[in-house]
C-alpha cells in the first residue's frame, strides 16, 4: 500500500506561486486519487509489493498511468521550493555546456513547457552525460526511454488553472522563480554517479 507523501515544504512558503486552494486540489485530491487508484489496481496481483519504479516500467494501462502520476507528482513537489534555492557549480557548468547559458536554458524550458500540447510534463533529464529538456504527454515518464529525471514541471491544467486560469506562461514564469535547484543539483550528482539507481533510491526513500 502506498501512502501519499508529505509535502517537502510549508505550503505558505510557496503562496506567491501556488495558492492554498491549488494545494487543496492538486495535492489533496489529484495526487491522493492517483495513490488510491494505484492501491486498488495492484491489490492481489503481481504489482503488489513491487517497487514503484518497476511498476512504472512494467505496468500498462491504468496501473502505469496511476503509478507514473504518483511518481510524477512526488517529483514535482521536490522540484519546487521557497525562493532562493541555489544550483551547484557542477550543475551550473553542465547547463552552460549543454544549453549555452542559464538564460538559454530557461528559454528552452519555458518554450517546451508552453508548447506541449494538452496535458503532460516538461523535464530536465540526464541522458548519458548530456542534459536534455524533454516533454512527455499525459502520464508518460522519461525513464521509459532510459532518461534520468532531474527536475519536472506539471503542465496539466489542474496544476495552474485555479491560480493562473489559462495563462500557462505566467505559471511557468513563477515556476522558474521557485525551482528547487538544491534538489536538481543533488539528483544531477547522484544520477552521474549511479545512473538510474539514483532514481530508484529517491523513490525508495519516499516509500520506505
Ligand atoms: Fe498534476
Coordinates of N, CA and C and ligand atoms in Angstrom, one line a residue:
X1 N 0.8 -1.2 0.0 CA 0.0 0.0 0.0 C 0.9 1.3 0.0
X2 N 0.6 2.1 -0.9 CA 1.3 3.4 -1.0 C 0.5 4.4 -0.2
X3 N 1.3 5.3 0.4 CA 0.7 6.4 1.2 C 1.1 7.7 0.6
X4 N 0.2 8.7 0.5 CA 0.6 10.0 0.0 C 1.7 10.6 0.7
X5 N 2.8 10.9 0.0 CA 3.9 11.5 0.7 C 3.6 12.9 1.3
X6 N 4.4 13.3 2.3 CA 4.2 14.6 2.8 C 4.9 15.6 1.9
X7 N 4.3 16.8 1.8 CA 5.0 17.9 1.0 C 6.3 18.3 1.7
X8 N 7.4 18.5 0.9 CA 8.7 18.8 1.4 C 8.9 20.2 1.8
X9 N 7.8 21.0 2.0 CA 7.9 22.4 2.3 C 6.6 22.8 3.0
X10 N 6.6 24.0 3.7 CA 5.4 24.5 4.3 C 4.6 25.2 3.1
X11 N 3.4 24.8 2.9 CA 2.6 25.4 1.8 C 2.7 26.9 1.7
X12 N 2.6 27.6 2.9 CA 2.6 29.0 2.9 C 3.9 29.6 2.3
X13 N 5.0 28.9 2.3 CA 6.2 29.4 1.8 C 6.2 29.5 0.3
X14 N 5.2 28.9 -0.4 CA 5.1 28.9 -1.8 C 3.8 29.7 -2.2
X15 N 3.3 30.5 -1.3 CA 2.0 31.1 -1.6 C 2.0 32.1 -2.7
X16 N 3.2 32.6 -3.0 CA 3.3 33.6 -4.1 C 3.3 32.8 -5.5
X17 N 3.4 31.5 -5.4 CA 3.4 30.7 -6.7 C 2.2 29.8 -6.8
X18 N 1.9 29.1 -5.7 CA 0.7 28.2 -5.6 C -0.2 28.5 -4.4
X19 N -1.4 28.7 -4.7 CA -2.4 29.1 -3.6 C -2.8 27.9 -2.8
X20 N -3.3 28.1 -1.6 CA -3.8 27.1 -0.7 C -4.9 26.2 -1.4
X21 N -5.7 26.9 -2.2 CA -6.7 26.2 -3.0 C -6.2 25.2 -4.0
X22 N -5.1 25.6 -4.7 CA -4.5 24.7 -5.6 C -3.9 23.5 -4.9
X23 N -3.2 23.8 -3.8 CA -2.6 22.7 -3.0 C -3.8 21.7 -2.6
X24 N -4.9 22.3 -2.1 CA -6.0 21.5 -1.7 C -6.5 20.5 -2.7
X25 N -6.5 21.0 -4.0 CA -7.0 20.2 -5.1 C -5.9 19.3 -5.7
X26 N -4.7 20.0 -6.0 CA -3.7 19.3 -6.7 C -3.0 18.2 -5.9
X27 N -2.7 18.6 -4.7 CA -2.1 17.6 -3.8 C -3.1 16.8 -3.0
X28 N -4.1 17.5 -2.4 CA -5.1 16.8 -1.6 C -6.0 15.9 -2.3
X29 N -6.4 16.3 -3.5 CA -7.3 15.5 -4.3 C -6.7 14.7 -5.5
X30 N -6.0 15.4 -6.4 CA -5.5 14.7 -7.6 C -4.4 13.7 -7.2
X31 N -3.4 14.2 -6.5 CA -2.3 13.3 -6.1 C -2.8 12.1 -5.2
X32 N -3.7 12.5 -4.3 CA -4.3 11.4 -3.4 C -5.1 10.4 -4.2
X33 N -5.8 10.9 -5.3 CA -6.6 9.9 -6.1 C -5.7 9.0 -6.8
X34 N -4.6 9.5 -7.3 CA -3.6 8.5 -8.0 C -3.1 7.5 -7.1
X35 N -2.9 7.9 -5.8 CA -2.4 6.9 -4.8 C -3.5 5.9 -4.6
X36 N -4.8 6.4 -4.4 CA -5.9 5.4 -4.1 C -6.1 4.5 -5.3
X37 N -6.1 5.0 -6.5 CA -6.3 4.2 -7.7 C -5.3 3.1 -7.8
X38 N -4.0 3.6 -7.6 CA -2.9 2.6 -7.7 C -3.1 1.5 -6.7
X39 N -3.3 1.9 -5.4 CA -3.5 0.8 -4.4 C -4.6 -0.2 -4.8
X40 N -5.7 0.3 -5.3 CA -6.8 -0.5 -5.7 C -6.4 -1.5 -6.9
X41 N -5.6 -0.9 -7.8 CA -5.3 -1.6 -9.0 C -4.3 -2.7 -8.8
X42 N -3.4 -2.6 -7.8 CA -2.3 -3.5 -7.6 C -2.7 -4.6 -6.5
X43 N -3.8 -4.4 -5.9 CA -4.2 -5.4 -4.9 C -4.3 -6.8 -5.4
X44 N -3.5 -7.7 -4.8 CA -3.6 -9.1 -5.1 C -3.1 -9.5 -6.4
X45 N -2.3 -8.7 -7.1 CA -1.6 -9.2 -8.3 C -0.1 -9.0 -8.3
X46 N 0.5 -9.2 -9.4 CA 2.0 -9.2 -9.5 C 2.6 -7.9 -9.0
X47 N 1.8 -6.8 -9.1 CA 2.4 -5.5 -8.8 C 2.4 -5.1 -7.3
X48 N 1.6 -5.9 -6.6 CA 1.5 -5.7 -5.1 C 2.9 -5.9 -4.5
X49 N 3.4 -5.0 -3.7 CA 4.7 -5.0 -3.1 C 5.9 -4.8 -4.1
X50 N 5.6 -4.5 -5.3 CA 6.7 -4.1 -6.3 C 7.1 -2.7 -6.0
X51 N 8.4 -2.5 -6.3 CA 9.0 -1.1 -6.2 C 8.2 -0.2 -7.2
X52 N 7.9 1.0 -6.8 CA 7.2 1.9 -7.7 C 7.8 2.1 -9.0
X53 N 9.2 2.1 -9.0 CA 9.8 2.3 -10.3 C 9.6 1.1 -11.3
X54 N 9.5 -0.1 -10.7 CA 9.3 -1.3 -11.5 C 7.8 -1.3 -12.0
X55 N 6.9 -0.9 -11.1 CA 5.5 -0.8 -11.5 C 5.4 0.1 -12.8
X56 N 6.1 1.2 -12.7 CA 6.0 2.2 -13.8 C 6.7 1.6 -15.1
X57 N 7.8 0.9 -14.9 CA 8.5 0.3 -16.1 C 7.8 -0.9 -16.7
X58 N 7.1 -1.6 -15.8 CA 6.5 -2.9 -16.3 C 5.0 -2.8 -16.5
X59 N 4.4 -1.8 -15.9 CA 2.9 -1.7 -15.9 C 2.4 -1.1 -17.2
X60 N 1.1 -1.3 -17.5 CA 0.5 -0.7 -18.6 C -0.9 -0.3 -18.2
X61 N -1.6 0.4 -19.1 CA -3.0 0.9 -18.8 C -3.1 1.7 -17.5
X62 N -4.1 1.4 -16.8 CA -4.4 2.1 -15.5 C -3.3 2.0 -14.5
X63 N -2.7 0.8 -14.4 CA -1.6 0.6 -13.5 C -0.4 1.6 -13.8
X64 N 0.0 1.6 -15.1 CA 1.0 2.5 -15.5 C 0.6 4.0 -15.2
X65 N -0.6 4.4 -15.7 CA -1.0 5.7 -15.6 C -1.0 6.2 -14.1
X66 N -1.5 5.4 -13.2 CA -1.6 5.9 -11.8 C -0.3 5.8 -11.1
X67 N 0.5 4.8 -11.4 CA 1.8 4.7 -10.8 C 2.7 5.8 -11.3
X68 N 2.7 6.1 -12.6 CA 3.5 7.2 -13.1 C 3.1 8.5 -12.6
X69 N 1.8 8.7 -12.5 CA 1.3 10.0 -11.9 C 1.6 10.2 -10.4
X70 N 1.6 9.1 -9.7 CA 2.1 9.2 -8.3 C 3.5 9.7 -8.3
X71 N 4.4 9.0 -9.1 CA 5.8 9.5 -9.1 C 6.0 10.9 -9.7
X72 N 5.3 11.2 -10.8 CA 5.4 12.5 -11.4 C 5.1 13.6 -10.4
X73 N 4.1 13.4 -9.6 CA 3.7 14.5 -8.6 C 4.7 14.5 -7.5
X74 N 5.2 13.3 -7.0 CA 6.2 13.3 -6.0 C 7.4 14.1 -6.4
X75 N 7.8 13.9 -7.7 CA 9.0 14.5 -8.2 C 8.8 16.0 -8.4
X76 N 7.6 16.4 -8.8 CA 7.2 17.8 -9.0 C 7.3 18.6 -7.7
X77 N 6.7 18.0 -6.6 CA 6.8 18.7 -5.3 C 8.2 18.9 -4.9
X78 N 9.1 17.9 -5.2 CA 10.5 18.1 -4.9 C 11.2 19.1 -5.8
X79 N 10.6 19.4 -6.9 CA 11.2 20.2 -7.9 C 11.0 21.7 -7.6
X80 N 10.1 22.0 -6.6 CA 9.9 23.4 -6.2 C 10.2 23.6 -4.7
X81 N 10.5 24.8 -4.4 CA 10.9 25.1 -3.1 C 10.8 26.6 -2.9
X82 N 10.8 27.1 -1.6 CA 10.8 28.5 -1.4 C 11.9 29.2 -2.1
X83 N 11.7 30.4 -2.6 CA 12.7 31.1 -3.4 C 14.0 31.2 -2.7
X84 N 15.1 31.2 -3.6 CA 16.4 31.3 -3.0 C 17.3 30.1 -3.1
X85 N 16.7 29.0 -3.6 CA 17.4 27.7 -3.8 C 18.5 27.9 -4.9
X86 N 19.7 27.4 -4.6 CA 20.8 27.7 -5.5 C 21.3 26.4 -6.2
X87 N 21.7 26.5 -7.4 CA 22.2 25.3 -8.1 C 23.7 25.2 -7.8
X88 N 24.1 23.9 -7.8 CA 25.6 23.7 -7.5 C 26.4 24.2 -8.7
X89 N 27.7 24.3 -8.5 CA 28.6 24.8 -9.5 C 28.7 23.7 -10.6
X90 N 28.6 22.4 -10.2 CA 28.6 21.4 -11.2 C 27.4 21.4 -12.2
X91 N 26.2 21.6 -11.6 CA 25.0 21.6 -12.4 C 25.1 22.9 -13.3
X92 N 25.5 24.0 -12.7 CA 25.6 25.3 -13.5 C 26.5 25.1 -14.7
X93 N 27.6 24.5 -14.5 CA 28.6 24.2 -15.5 C 28.0 23.3 -16.6
X94 N 27.3 22.3 -16.2 CA 26.7 21.4 -17.2 C 25.6 22.0 -18.0
X95 N 24.8 22.9 -17.3 CA 23.7 23.6 -18.0 C 24.3 24.5 -19.0
X96 N 25.4 25.3 -18.6 CA 26.0 26.2 -19.6 C 26.6 25.5 -20.8
X97 N 27.2 24.3 -20.5 CA 27.8 23.5 -21.5 C 26.7 23.0 -22.5
X98 N 25.6 22.5 -22.0 CA 24.6 21.8 -22.8 C 23.6 22.8 -23.5
X99 N 23.4 23.9 -22.9 CA 22.4 24.8 -23.4 C 23.0 26.2 -23.8
X100 N 24.2 26.4 -23.5 CA 24.8 27.7 -23.9 C 24.9 28.7 -22.8
X101 N 23.8 28.8 -22.1 CA 23.8 29.7 -20.9 C 22.6 29.4 -20.0
X102 N 22.6 29.9 -18.8 CA 21.4 29.7 -17.9 C 20.2 30.3 -18.6
X103 N 20.4 31.5 -19.2 CA 19.3 32.2 -19.9 C 18.7 31.4 -21.0
X104 N 19.6 30.8 -21.8 CA 19.1 29.9 -22.9 C 18.4 28.7 -22.4
X105 N 18.8 28.2 -21.3 CA 18.2 27.0 -20.6 C 16.8 27.4 -20.2
X106 N 16.7 28.5 -19.6 CA 15.3 29.0 -19.1 C 14.4 29.2 -20.3
X107 N 14.9 29.7 -21.4 CA 14.2 30.0 -22.6 C 13.6 28.7 -23.2
X108 N 14.5 27.7 -23.3 CA 14.1 26.4 -23.8 C 13.1 25.6 -23.0
X109 N 13.4 25.7 -21.6 CA 12.5 25.0 -20.7 C 11.1 25.6 -20.8
X110 N 11.0 27.0 -20.8 CA 9.8 27.7 -20.9 C 9.1 27.4 -22.2
X111 N 9.8 27.4 -23.3 CA 9.3 27.2 -24.6 C 8.7 25.8 -24.7
X112 N 9.5 24.8 -24.3 CA 9.0 23.4 -24.4 C 7.8 23.2 -23.5
X113 N 7.8 23.8 -22.3 CA 6.7 23.6 -21.4 C 5.4 24.3 -21.9
X114 N 5.6 25.4 -22.6 CA 4.5 26.2 -23.1 C 3.9 25.5 -24.3
X115 N 4.7 25.0 -25.2 CA 4.2 24.4 -26.4 C 3.8 23.0 -26.3
X116 N 4.0 22.3 -25.2 CA 3.5 21.0 -25.0 C 2.0 21.0 -25.2
X117 N 1.5 20.2 -26.2 CA 0.0 20.3 -26.5 C -0.7 19.4 -25.5
X118 N -1.8 20.0 -24.9 CA -2.6 19.2 -24.0 C -1.9 19.0 -22.6
X119 N -2.2 17.9 -22.0 CA -1.6 17.6 -20.6 C -0.3 16.9 -20.7
X120 N 0.6 17.2 -19.7 CA 1.8 16.5 -19.7 C 2.8 17.1 -18.7
X121 N 4.1 16.8 -19.0 CA 5.2 17.2 -18.1 C 6.4 17.7 -18.9
X122 N 7.1 18.6 -18.4 CA 8.3 19.0 -19.0 C 9.5 18.7 -18.0
X123 N 10.6 18.1 -18.5 CA 11.6 17.6 -17.7 C 13.0 18.1 -18.0
X124 N 13.8 18.3 -17.1 CA 15.3 18.3 -17.3 C 15.8 16.9 -17.0
X125 N 16.5 16.3 -17.9 CA 16.9 14.9 -17.7 C 18.4 14.7 -18.1
X126 N 19.0 13.7 -17.5 CA 20.3 13.3 -17.9 C 20.3 12.1 -18.8
X127 N 20.9 12.2 -19.9 CA 21.0 11.1 -20.9 C 22.4 10.8 -21.2
X128 N 23.0 9.7 -20.7 CA 24.4 9.5 -20.8 C 25.1 10.6 -20.0
X129 N 25.9 11.4 -20.6 CA 26.5 12.6 -19.9 C 25.9 13.9 -20.4
X130 N 24.8 13.8 -21.1 CA 24.2 15.1 -21.6 C 22.9 15.4 -20.9
X131 N 22.7 16.7 -20.8 CA 21.4 17.2 -20.2 C 20.5 17.5 -21.4
X132 N 19.2 17.2 -21.2 CA 18.2 17.5 -22.2 C 16.9 18.0 -21.6
X133 N 16.1 18.7 -22.3 CA 14.8 19.1 -21.9 C 13.8 18.3 -22.7
X134 N 13.0 17.5 -22.1 CA 12.1 16.7 -22.8 C 10.6 16.9 -22.3
X135 N 9.7 16.7 -23.3 CA 8.3 16.8 -23.0 C 7.7 15.4 -22.9
X136 N 6.8 15.1 -22.0 CA 6.1 13.9 -22.0 C 4.6 14.2 -21.9
X137 N 3.8 13.3 -22.6 CA 2.3 13.6 -22.7 C 1.6 12.8 -21.6
X138 N 0.6 13.3 -21.1 CA -0.3 12.7 -20.0 C 0.6 12.2 -18.9
X139 N 0.6 10.8 -18.7 CA 1.4 10.3 -17.5 C 2.8 9.9 -17.9
X140 N 3.2 10.0 -19.2 CA 4.4 9.4 -19.6 C 5.6 9.9 -18.9
X141 N 6.7 9.1 -18.7 CA 7.9 9.4 -18.0 C 9.1 9.2 -18.8
X142 N 10.2 10.0 -18.5 CA 11.4 9.9 -19.3 C 12.1 8.6 -19.0
X143 N 11.9 7.9 -17.9 CA 12.6 6.7 -17.5 C 12.3 5.6 -18.5
X144 N 11.1 5.6 -19.1 CA 10.8 4.6 -20.1 C 11.8 4.6 -21.3
X145 N 12.4 5.7 -21.5 CA 13.5 5.8 -22.5 C 14.9 5.9 -22.0
X146 N 15.0 5.5 -20.7 CA 16.3 5.4 -20.1 C 16.9 6.8 -19.7
X147 N 16.0 7.8 -19.7 CA 16.4 9.2 -19.3 C 16.2 9.4 -17.9
X148 N 17.1 10.0 -17.2 CA 17.0 10.1 -15.7 C 16.5 11.5 -15.4
X149 N 15.4 11.6 -14.7 CA 14.8 13.0 -14.4 C 15.6 13.7 -13.3
X150 N 15.8 15.0 -13.5 CA 16.5 15.8 -12.5 C 15.5 16.9 -12.0
X151 N 14.5 17.2 -12.8 CA 13.6 18.3 -12.5 C 12.4 18.2 -13.3
X152 N 11.2 18.5 -12.8 CA 10.0 18.5 -13.6 C 9.0 19.6 -13.3
X153 N 8.2 19.9 -14.3 CA 7.1 20.8 -14.1 C 5.8 20.2 -14.7
X154 N 4.8 20.3 -13.9 CA 3.5 19.8 -14.3 C 2.8 20.8 -15.1
X155 N 2.4 20.4 -16.3 CA 1.7 21.4 -17.2 C 0.2 20.9 -17.5
X156 N -0.2 19.9 -16.7 CA -1.7 19.6 -16.7 C -2.4 20.9 -16.3
X157 N -3.6 21.2 -16.8 CA -4.3 22.4 -16.4 C -4.6 22.4 -14.9
X158 N -4.8 21.3 -14.3 CA -5.1 21.3 -12.9 C -4.0 21.8 -12.0
X159 N -2.8 21.9 -12.6 CA -1.6 22.5 -11.9 C -1.7 24.0 -11.7
X160 N -2.4 24.6 -12.7 CA -2.4 26.1 -12.7 C -3.7 26.8 -12.9
X161 N -4.8 26.1 -13.2 CA -6.0 26.7 -13.6 C -6.6 27.6 -12.6
X162 N -6.6 27.2 -11.3 CA -7.2 28.0 -10.2 C -6.4 29.3 -10.1
X163 N -5.1 29.3 -10.1 CA -4.3 30.5 -9.9 C -4.0 31.3 -11.1
X164 N -3.9 30.7 -12.3 CA -3.4 31.4 -13.5 C -4.4 31.3 -14.6
X165 N -5.6 30.6 -14.4 CA -6.6 30.4 -15.4 C -5.8 29.7 -16.6
X166 N -6.1 30.2 -17.8 CA -5.5 29.5 -19.0 C -4.0 30.0 -19.3
X167 N -3.5 30.9 -18.4 CA -2.2 31.5 -18.8 C -1.0 30.6 -18.3
X168 N -0.8 29.6 -19.1 CA 0.3 28.7 -18.8 C 1.7 29.4 -18.7
X169 N 2.0 30.3 -19.6 CA 3.3 31.0 -19.5 C 3.5 31.8 -18.2
X170 N 2.4 32.4 -17.6 CA 2.5 33.1 -16.3 C 2.9 32.1 -15.2
X171 N 2.2 30.9 -15.3 CA 2.5 29.9 -14.3 C 4.0 29.4 -14.4
X172 N 4.5 29.3 -15.6 CA 5.8 28.8 -15.9 C 6.9 29.9 -15.4
X173 N 6.5 31.1 -15.6 CA 7.4 32.2 -15.1 C 7.6 32.1 -13.6
X174 N 6.5 31.9 -12.9 CA 6.5 31.8 -11.5 C 7.3 30.5 -11.1
X175 N 7.0 29.4 -11.8 CA 7.7 28.1 -11.5 C 9.2 28.3 -11.5
X176 N 9.6 29.1 -12.5 CA 11.1 29.3 -12.6 C 11.7 30.0 -11.4
X177 N 10.9 30.9 -10.8 CA 11.4 31.6 -9.6 C 11.4 30.6 -8.4
X178 N 10.7 29.6 -8.5 CA 10.5 28.7 -7.3 C 11.2 27.3 -7.5
X179 N 12.0 27.2 -8.5 CA 12.7 25.9 -8.7 C 13.6 25.5 -7.6
X180 N 13.5 24.2 -7.2 CA 14.3 23.7 -6.1 C 15.7 23.3 -6.7
X181 N 16.6 24.3 -6.9 CA 17.9 24.0 -7.5 C 18.7 23.0 -6.7
X182 N 18.5 23.1 -5.4 CA 19.3 22.2 -4.5 C 18.9 20.8 -4.8
X183 N 17.6 20.5 -5.0 CA 17.2 19.2 -5.3 C 17.8 18.7 -6.7
X184 N 17.6 19.6 -7.7 CA 18.1 19.2 -9.0 C 19.6 19.0 -9.0
X185 N 20.3 19.7 -8.2 CA 21.8 19.6 -8.2 C 22.1 18.3 -7.5
X186 N 21.4 17.9 -6.5 CA 21.6 16.6 -5.8 C 21.3 15.4 -6.8
X187 N 20.2 15.6 -7.5 CA 19.8 14.5 -8.4 C 20.9 14.4 -9.5
X188 N 21.4 15.5 -10.0 CA 22.4 15.5 -11.0 C 23.6 14.8 -10.6
X189 N 24.1 15.1 -9.4 CA 25.3 14.5 -8.8 C 25.1 13.0 -8.7
X190 N 23.9 12.6 -8.1 CA 23.7 11.1 -7.9 C 23.5 10.4 -9.2
X191 N 22.8 11.0 -10.1 CA 22.5 10.4 -11.4 C 23.8 10.2 -12.2
X192 N 24.7 11.1 -12.1 CA 26.0 11.0 -12.7 C 26.8 9.8 -12.2
X193 N 26.7 9.6 -10.8 CA 27.4 8.6 -10.2 C 26.8 7.2 -10.3
X194 N 25.4 7.2 -10.2 CA 24.8 5.9 -10.1 C 23.8 5.6 -11.2
X195 N 23.6 6.5 -12.1 CA 22.6 6.2 -13.2 C 21.2 6.1 -12.6
X196 N 20.4 5.2 -13.2 CA 19.0 5.1 -12.9 C 18.8 4.6 -11.4
X197 N 19.9 4.0 -10.9 CA 19.8 3.6 -9.5 C 19.6 4.8 -8.5
X198 N 20.0 6.0 -9.0 CA 19.8 7.2 -8.2 C 18.3 7.5 -8.0
X199 N 17.6 7.2 -9.1 CA 16.1 7.4 -9.1 C 15.4 6.4 -8.2
X200 N 15.9 5.1 -8.3 CA 15.4 4.1 -7.5 C 15.5 4.4 -6.0
X201 N 16.7 4.9 -5.7 CA 16.9 5.3 -4.3 C 16.0 6.5 -3.9
X202 N 15.8 7.4 -4.8 CA 15.0 8.5 -4.5 C 13.6 8.0 -4.1
X203 N 13.1 7.1 -4.9 CA 11.7 6.5 -4.7 C 11.7 5.7 -3.4
X204 N 12.7 4.9 -3.2 CA 12.8 4.1 -2.0 C 12.7 4.9 -0.8
X205 N 13.3 6.1 -0.8 CA 13.3 7.0 0.4 C 11.9 7.5 0.6
X206 N 11.1 7.6 -0.4 CA 9.7 8.1 -0.2 C 8.8 7.1 0.3
X207 N 9.1 5.8 -0.1 CA 8.1 4.7 0.3 C 8.8 3.6 1.1
X208 N 9.6 4.0 2.0 CA 10.4 3.1 2.8 C 9.4 2.3 3.7
Ligands
LIG1 FE1 -0.8 17.4 -11.6

